[in-house]
Tab-separated table of C-alpha atoms in Angstrom:
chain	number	residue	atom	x	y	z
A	1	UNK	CA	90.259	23.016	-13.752
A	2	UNK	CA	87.255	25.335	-14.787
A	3	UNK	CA	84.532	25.553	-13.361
A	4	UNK	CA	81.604	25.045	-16.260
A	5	UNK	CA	79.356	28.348	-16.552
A	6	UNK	CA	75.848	27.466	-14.079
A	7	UNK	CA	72.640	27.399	-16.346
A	8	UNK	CA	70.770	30.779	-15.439
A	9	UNK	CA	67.415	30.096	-16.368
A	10	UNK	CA	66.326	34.174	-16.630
A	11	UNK	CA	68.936	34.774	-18.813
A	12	UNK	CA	67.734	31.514	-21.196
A	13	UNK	CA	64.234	32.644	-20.877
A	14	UNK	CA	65.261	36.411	-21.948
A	15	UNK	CA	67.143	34.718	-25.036
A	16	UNK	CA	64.283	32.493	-26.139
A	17	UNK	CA	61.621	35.689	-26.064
A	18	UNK	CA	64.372	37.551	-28.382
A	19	UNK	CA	64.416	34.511	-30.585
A	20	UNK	CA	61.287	34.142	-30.843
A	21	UNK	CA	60.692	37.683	-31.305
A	22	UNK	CA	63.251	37.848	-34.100
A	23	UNK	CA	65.442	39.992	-32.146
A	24	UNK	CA	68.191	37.357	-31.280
A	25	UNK	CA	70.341	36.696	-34.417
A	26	UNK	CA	72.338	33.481	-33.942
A	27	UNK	CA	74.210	32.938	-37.357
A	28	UNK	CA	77.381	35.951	-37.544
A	29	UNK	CA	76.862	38.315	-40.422
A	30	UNK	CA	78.433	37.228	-43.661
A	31	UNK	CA	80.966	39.747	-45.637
A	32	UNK	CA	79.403	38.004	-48.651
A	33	UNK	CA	75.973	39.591	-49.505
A	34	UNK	CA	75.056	37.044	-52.547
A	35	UNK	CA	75.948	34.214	-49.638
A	36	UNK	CA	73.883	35.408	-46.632
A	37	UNK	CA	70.729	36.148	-49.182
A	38	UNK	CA	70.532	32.177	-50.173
A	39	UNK	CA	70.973	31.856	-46.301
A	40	UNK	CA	68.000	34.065	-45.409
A	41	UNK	CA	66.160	33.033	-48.515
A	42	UNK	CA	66.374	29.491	-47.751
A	43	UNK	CA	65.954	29.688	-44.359
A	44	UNK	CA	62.457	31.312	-45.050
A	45	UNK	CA	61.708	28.808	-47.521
A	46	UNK	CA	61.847	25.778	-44.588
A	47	UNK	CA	60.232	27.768	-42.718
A	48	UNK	CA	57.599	28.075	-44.248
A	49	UNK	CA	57.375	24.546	-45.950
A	50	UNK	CA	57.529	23.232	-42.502
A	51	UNK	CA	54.902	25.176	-41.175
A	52	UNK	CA	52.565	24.424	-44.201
A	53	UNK	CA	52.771	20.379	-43.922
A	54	UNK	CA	52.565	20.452	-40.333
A	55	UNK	CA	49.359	18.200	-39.731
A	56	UNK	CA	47.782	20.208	-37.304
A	57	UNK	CA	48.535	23.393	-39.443
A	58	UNK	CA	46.204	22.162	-42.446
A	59	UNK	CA	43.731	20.260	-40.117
A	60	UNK	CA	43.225	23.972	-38.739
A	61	UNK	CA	43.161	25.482	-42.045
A	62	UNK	CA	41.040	23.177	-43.406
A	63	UNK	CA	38.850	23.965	-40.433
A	64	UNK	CA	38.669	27.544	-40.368
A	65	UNK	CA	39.073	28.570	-44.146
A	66	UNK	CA	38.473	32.253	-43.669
A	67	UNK	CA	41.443	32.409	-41.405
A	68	UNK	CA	43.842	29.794	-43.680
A	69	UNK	CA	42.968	32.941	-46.322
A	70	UNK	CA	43.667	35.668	-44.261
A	71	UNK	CA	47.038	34.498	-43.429
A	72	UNK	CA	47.652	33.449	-47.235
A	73	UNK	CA	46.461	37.526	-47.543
A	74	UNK	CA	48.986	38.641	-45.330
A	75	UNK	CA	51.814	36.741	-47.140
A	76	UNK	CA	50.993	37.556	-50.348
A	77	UNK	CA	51.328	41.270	-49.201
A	78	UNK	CA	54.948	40.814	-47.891
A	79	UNK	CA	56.239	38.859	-50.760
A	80	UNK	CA	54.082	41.981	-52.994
A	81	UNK	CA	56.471	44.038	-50.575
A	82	UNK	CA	59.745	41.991	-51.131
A	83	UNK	CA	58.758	42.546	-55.393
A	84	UNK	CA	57.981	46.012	-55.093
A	85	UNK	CA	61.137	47.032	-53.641
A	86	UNK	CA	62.921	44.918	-56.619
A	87	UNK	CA	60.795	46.441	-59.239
A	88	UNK	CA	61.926	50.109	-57.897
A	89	UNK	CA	64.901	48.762	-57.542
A	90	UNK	CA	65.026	47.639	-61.433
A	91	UNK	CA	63.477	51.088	-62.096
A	92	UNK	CA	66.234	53.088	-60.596
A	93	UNK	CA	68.711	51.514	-62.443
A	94	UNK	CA	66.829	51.748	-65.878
A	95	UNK	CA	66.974	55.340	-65.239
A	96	UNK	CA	70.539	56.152	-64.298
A	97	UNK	CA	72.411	57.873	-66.559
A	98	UNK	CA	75.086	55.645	-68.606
């Protein structure tokens, strides 16, 4: 018989923090770049429709507007980030010779 592994609770807490901190990747890497795009894509669409409809979320945003806008500020720059890079992207291949 095996023994089962003993929970080591530094080693869980050192797994959460690189979760949490984006470091820890828990779904393998896909062959298939099309495939893990809708992953990631949809993954950070839950995300962030979760977050959004939270209660407590828009009861804070609705209490502290100037912040609620700040943070809309900050997304709106890394989705201007995620079109930029297709637009150069685009622009590269425009200009490639055929």
């Amino acid at each position: 018989m095996v023994a089962a592994p003993q929970f080591d609770p530094v080693a869980a807490a050192a797994q959460i923090r690189a979760y949490l901190a984006g470091k820890l990747h828990t779904d393998p890497p896909t062959a298939d770049a099309d495939e893990q795009f809708a992953v990631e894509t949809e993954r950070l669409r839950k995300t962030f429709a979760r977050t959004i409809q939270r209660p407590a979320f828009l009861s804070y945003a609705r209490a502290h507007p100037d912040r609620a806008r700040a943070v809309v500020v900050e997304l709106r720059a890394l989705l201007d980030d995620i079109e930029k890079a297709t637009a150069e992207s685009e622009s590269r291949i425009d200009r490639s010779p055929r």
